[in-house]
Amino acid sequence: MYRYNDFDRQFLRQRAGQFRDQLRRHLAGDLPDEHFRPLRLQNGWYVQRHAPMLRVAVPYGELSAAQLRVLAQIAREYDLQDAGQPSQRGGFGHFTTRQNIQFNWIPLPRAADVMDLLASVDMHGIQTSGNCIRNITSDALAGIAPDEQVDPRPYCEILRQWSTLHPEFAFLPRKFKLAVTGAAEDRAATDWHDIGLKLHRNAAGEVGFRVAVGGGMGRTPVIATAINDFVPWQQILVFIEAIVRVYNLYGRRDNMYKARIKILVKAEGQRFVDAVNSEFAALCADAGTQFIAQAEFDRVAAGFELPALRMSSALGSPAGDVPAAYTRWLQRNVHAHRLPGYRAVTLSLKRAGLPPGDVTAEQLEGAAALAERYSLNEARVTHDQNLLLPWVAESDLHGLWLAAREGGFATPNIGLLTDMIACPGGDLCALANARSIPVAAAITERFADLDEQHDIGDIDLHISGCINSCGHHHSGHIGILGVDKDGSEWYQVTLAGSDGSLLSGAPLAGKVIGPSFAADEVPDVIEALIDTYREARSPGERFIDTARRLGLPPFRAAANAVRRSTAQPLETAA
C-alpha cells in the first residue's frame, strides 16, 4: 500500500498544528463558533446529536495494521461515553459505506490530541466534510481481483493528492464524491457518485477512463450519466477539473437541496456535456496545463508493488471432519484472488449485539493482529461496512478462521440478509429522522438462524435514518428509510434497487411499496417480503430476480397484510 513520504508527513503535522491553535483559540473564546465551524469541518469534526463526531479518511479503503492499532487507541482512550447520555456507549468506531471510520464520543477539547495521533500513522480527517471533493473510494478488491483490468489504486492516490486542498474545489456548491474501479464488475457503486470512473483498455491496449457524472442518492436518486467512454489516463485530472469547474460556475447555491451536481446534469443534459468538453478543450490548449507525467505515475505506482508474499500451494484445512461452520465461512467470506495460492477474506462486522459497521477498540486491535499475522500487515474497508484481508495464503485459511471466530469476525453471512448496510441513524446523527440501529438489531434477531439465511440466499438490505441516504437505501434489494411523522418514527420500504454489482444488475433506485410502517412492524414486513420470495422463486432464483420478475404487487400485498393499528416503537439497541 502507498506510504507517505517526508513531504506528506510534514504537511499532516503542520495541519494538525494549525488545528490545535484554532481549537485553543476557540476554547479560549477568541475564535467564535461561526468562524471555528468551517475550520473544524475541513478537518472532519462535526457536532452531532449528543457530542462531536470525527470522520477519519481511509483513502480507497486501505489500512495498515499500525493504523488499525492507532484507531483502536483512539476508540479506547478518547471515544468516551458522555456522562449526560448514560444510554449511549463509547469506545468504538463505525466504518461507513465511503470507506471512512467515524468516532462519535470524542470531547472537543481533546480533538487536537487525536489529530496528532492520526498524523503519527499518516491519517487525518481533511476533506471528510464540507463542500469539497471528499474521500476517494474504490473496490475493496482493488489490485487483487481476478476480473480486474487495471489496478485503480495508483490513480486513486494521484486523485487524492491532487484534490486535497485544491483551491478550485474548496468551496463547491455542495459536497462532491468520486469512486474508481478497474474491474469488470463494479463493486464500488461508481454510478451512484458525483463522478464515477471506470478504468479499462481500448483496442490498442491503452489505459483510459469511462467517466460518468451526476449520480447520487438523497432526495432525488439519480444514476450517473456517461459523458466520455475513454479519457486517456494522462488527461483524467484535467477532464475532472473541467467537470468541477462547470459545476462550480453553474451549480445552484441558493438551495442546498438542489445544489448537487446531479441536479445540474439532469436539468442541463447535453448542454452540461458541451460545457465540460469546451472547458476541457480550453484547458488542454493552455500551455500551462499539466497532464500526469509517466514519471509521476511510476513514483506513485511504486507504492503499490506486490508485497513480499509467502507462497503456498495446499489449502489449509482441519484434521478429520470439516466443521460445517468452516465450510460456510469458506463459501461466504473467502474470495478468489488473482494470485495462485492466495485468497481475500472478509471479516464480518455484522453480528448480533453491535450495529452494522461498528467495531470496538478490542476488535480493532484484533483486526490489526489478524492483518499482521495473516495479511502482510494490510486490511481494507469495504463498501458494505466490513473489513477485508487482501493477502491471505490458502494454507492459512483454517488458522485465520479459528482466530477470526475468536475475535468475533467469522460470521459466515457475507452477502446474506444480516450483512446489511446501515447508517448510525437517530441514535447519534443530528440529521436523522429515525433510528436505524434498533431496526437493524430487530431484523438481525428475527433472522438469527444461519440455516435460514443461507436458504434465503443473496440479498442486499440497506437502512437509512433519513433522506440523506447514508445507508444507501435506494440501492438495496430491500431498502428501509426512516421518516418523521408528527414526531414519531416511521419507515418507508423500497424494493428492487441495485448498486451496479454483478448480483444486482444495472444500477437502479428501488421503488416504494406503499405507505410507511411503524417501527415494530418493520421486522414483520421484511419477513413477509422474504416469505413471498421463497414461495414464488424458481429453483436457484435470487431475491432480486424474483422481485423484478413479479413486480411490486405481490410484495406490496404481503407487506400490507402485516400492518397493525397498535404499532409501537422498537426498543433502543444496547
PDB file of N, CA, C and O in Angstrom, residues 63-73 95 121 123 361 364-365 367-369 371 378-379 387 389:
ATOM      1  N   LEU A  63      -5.897   0.144   4.814  1.00  0.00           N
ATOM      2  CA  LEU A  63      -5.442   0.387   6.189  1.00  0.00           C
ATOM      3  C   LEU A  63      -4.282  -0.539   6.509  1.00  0.00           C
ATOM      4  O   LEU A  63      -4.311  -1.729   6.178  1.00  0.00           O
ATOM      5  N   SER A  64      -3.286  -0.015   7.194  1.00  0.00           N
ATOM      6  CA  SER A  64      -2.213  -0.861   7.704  1.00  0.00           C
ATOM      7  C   SER A  64      -2.564  -1.336   9.106  1.00  0.00           C
ATOM      8  O   SER A  64      -3.429  -0.760   9.789  1.00  0.00           O
ATOM      9  N   ALA A  65      -1.877  -2.364   9.553  1.00  0.00           N
ATOM     10  CA  ALA A  65      -2.091  -2.850  10.912  1.00  0.00           C
ATOM     11  C   ALA A  65      -1.750  -1.770  11.928  1.00  0.00           C
ATOM     12  O   ALA A  65      -2.436  -1.611  12.943  1.00  0.00           O
ATOM     13  N   ALA A  66      -0.692  -0.985  11.666  1.00  0.00           N
ATOM     14  CA  ALA A  66      -0.316   0.095  12.588  1.00  0.00           C
ATOM     15  C   ALA A  66      -1.422   1.134  12.675  1.00  0.00           C
ATOM     16  O   ALA A  66      -1.708   1.669  13.765  1.00  0.00           O
ATOM     17  N   GLN A  67      -2.062   1.442  11.554  1.00  0.00           N
ATOM     18  CA  GLN A  67      -3.161   2.400  11.582  1.00  0.00           C
ATOM     19  C   GLN A  67      -4.351   1.857  12.350  1.00  0.00           C
ATOM     20  O   GLN A  67      -4.999   2.581  13.116  1.00  0.00           O
ATOM     21  N   LEU A  68      -4.646   0.570  12.185  1.00  0.00           N
ATOM     22  CA  LEU A  68      -5.729  -0.039  12.955  1.00  0.00           C
ATOM     23  C   LEU A  68      -5.460   0.049  14.451  1.00  0.00           C
ATOM     24  O   LEU A  68      -6.379   0.280  15.246  1.00  0.00           O
ATOM     25  N   ARG A  69      -4.218  -0.107  14.846  1.00  0.00           N
ATOM     26  CA  ARG A  69      -3.891  -0.040  16.275  1.00  0.00           C
ATOM     27  C   ARG A  69      -4.080   1.375  16.824  1.00  0.00           C
ATOM     28  O   ARG A  69      -4.543   1.551  17.959  1.00  0.00           O
ATOM     29  N   VAL A  70      -3.749   2.379  16.033  1.00  0.00           N
ATOM     30  CA  VAL A  70      -3.972   3.757  16.491  1.00  0.00           C
ATOM     31  C   VAL A  70      -5.471   4.073  16.531  1.00  0.00           C
ATOM     32  O   VAL A  70      -5.951   4.745  17.452  1.00  0.00           O
ATOM     33  N   LEU A  71      -6.223   3.564  15.572  1.00  0.00           N
ATOM     34  CA  LEU A  71      -7.671   3.734  15.630  1.00  0.00           C
ATOM     35  C   LEU A  71      -8.240   3.063  16.878  1.00  0.00           C
ATOM     36  O   LEU A  71      -9.160   3.587  17.515  1.00  0.00           O
ATOM     37  N   ALA A  72      -7.688   1.921  17.245  1.00  0.00           N
ATOM     38  CA  ALA A  72      -8.102   1.254  18.484  1.00  0.00           C
ATOM     39  C   ALA A  72      -7.772   2.117  19.695  1.00  0.00           C
ATOM     40  O   ALA A  72      -8.577   2.229  20.638  1.00  0.00           O
ATOM     41  N   GLN A  73      -6.603   2.728  19.689  1.00  0.00           N
ATOM     42  CA  GLN A  73      -6.213   3.606  20.792  1.00  0.00           C
ATOM     43  C   GLN A  73      -7.164   4.795  20.913  1.00  0.00           C
ATOM     44  O   GLN A  73      -7.552   5.183  22.031  1.00  0.00           O
ATOM     45  N   PHE A  95     -17.394   2.040  10.712  1.00  0.00           N
ATOM     46  CA  PHE A  95     -16.968   2.082   9.316  1.00  0.00           C
ATOM     47  C   PHE A  95     -18.169   2.403   8.430  1.00  0.00           C
ATOM     48  O   PHE A  95     -19.252   1.837   8.602  1.00  0.00           O
ATOM     49  N   VAL A 121       0.448   8.157  12.148  1.00  0.00           N
ATOM     50  CA  VAL A 121       0.355   6.973  11.278  1.00  0.00           C
ATOM     51  C   VAL A 121      -0.222   7.350   9.912  1.00  0.00           C
ATOM     52  O   VAL A 121      -0.912   6.566   9.259  1.00  0.00           O
ATOM     53  N   MET A 123      -2.581   9.492   8.919  1.00  0.00           N
ATOM     54  CA  MET A 123      -4.032   9.578   8.780  1.00  0.00           C
ATOM     55  C   MET A 123      -4.509  10.972   9.170  1.00  0.00           C
ATOM     56  O   MET A 123      -3.806  11.735   9.833  1.00  0.00           O
ATOM     57  N   ALA A 361     -12.848  -1.040  20.389  1.00  0.00           N
ATOM     58  CA  ALA A 361     -11.399  -0.883  20.461  1.00  0.00           C
ATOM     59  C   ALA A 361     -10.706  -2.234  20.467  1.00  0.00           C
ATOM     60  O   ALA A 361      -9.685  -2.431  19.797  1.00  0.00           O
ATOM     61  N   LEU A 364     -10.772  -3.669  16.977  1.00  0.00           N
ATOM     62  CA  LEU A 364      -9.796  -3.005  16.111  1.00  0.00           C
ATOM     63  C   LEU A 364      -8.399  -3.560  16.362  1.00  0.00           C
ATOM     64  O   LEU A 364      -7.631  -3.797  15.422  1.00  0.00           O
ATOM     65  N   GLU A 365      -8.076  -3.771  17.632  1.00  0.00           N
ATOM     66  CA  GLU A 365      -6.796  -4.407  17.956  1.00  0.00           C
ATOM     67  C   GLU A 365      -6.741  -5.820  17.382  1.00  0.00           C
ATOM     68  O   GLU A 365      -5.710  -6.258  16.836  1.00  0.00           O
ATOM     69  N   ALA A 367      -8.380  -6.973  14.773  1.00  0.00           N
ATOM     70  CA  ALA A 367      -8.238  -6.897  13.317  1.00  0.00           C
ATOM     71  C   ALA A 367      -6.797  -6.585  12.930  1.00  0.00           C
ATOM     72  O   ALA A 367      -6.271  -7.130  11.946  1.00  0.00           O
ATOM     73  N   ALA A 368      -6.144  -5.716  13.707  1.00  0.00           N
ATOM     74  CA  ALA A 368      -4.732  -5.415  13.440  1.00  0.00           C
ATOM     75  C   ALA A 368      -3.875  -6.664  13.589  1.00  0.00           C
ATOM     76  O   ALA A 368      -2.989  -6.926  12.767  1.00  0.00           O
ATOM     77  N   ALA A 369      -4.146  -7.452  14.624  1.00  0.00           N
ATOM     78  CA  ALA A 369      -3.373  -8.675  14.834  1.00  0.00           C
ATOM     79  C   ALA A 369      -3.588  -9.666  13.691  1.00  0.00           C
ATOM     80  O   ALA A 369      -2.646 -10.326  13.231  1.00  0.00           O
ATOM     81  N   ALA A 371      -4.400  -8.884  10.606  1.00  0.00           N
ATOM     82  CA  ALA A 371      -3.714  -8.341   9.432  1.00  0.00           C
ATOM     83  C   ALA A 371      -2.215  -8.611   9.503  1.00  0.00           C
ATOM     84  O   ALA A 371      -1.580  -8.947   8.497  1.00  0.00           O
ATOM     85  N   GLU A 378      -1.887  -5.670   6.138  1.00  0.00           N
ATOM     86  CA  GLU A 378      -2.832  -4.804   5.421  1.00  0.00           C
ATOM     87  C   GLU A 378      -4.257  -5.300   5.565  1.00  0.00           C
ATOM     88  O   GLU A 378      -4.534  -6.495   5.559  1.00  0.00           O
ATOM     89  N   ALA A 379      -5.190  -4.339   5.666  1.00  0.00           N
ATOM     90  CA  ALA A 379      -6.621  -4.621   5.648  1.00  0.00           C
ATOM     91  C   ALA A 379      -7.290  -3.605   4.733  1.00  0.00           C
ATOM     92  O   ALA A 379      -6.698  -2.589   4.362  1.00  0.00           O
ATOM     93  N   LEU A 387     -14.566  -5.392   7.013  1.00  0.00           N
ATOM     94  CA  LEU A 387     -13.136  -5.333   6.760  1.00  0.00           C
ATOM     95  C   LEU A 387     -12.738  -6.519   5.898  1.00  0.00           C
ATOM     96  O   LEU A 387     -13.395  -7.570   5.932  1.00  0.00           O
ATOM     97  N   LEU A 389      -9.237  -8.796   4.446  1.00  0.00           N
ATOM     98  CA  LEU A 389      -7.807  -9.088   4.440  1.00  0.00           C
ATOM     99  C   LEU A 389      -7.423  -9.513   3.023  1.00  0.00           C
ATOM    100  O   LEU A 389      -7.907 -10.540   2.529  1.00  0.00           O
TER     101      LEU A 389
END
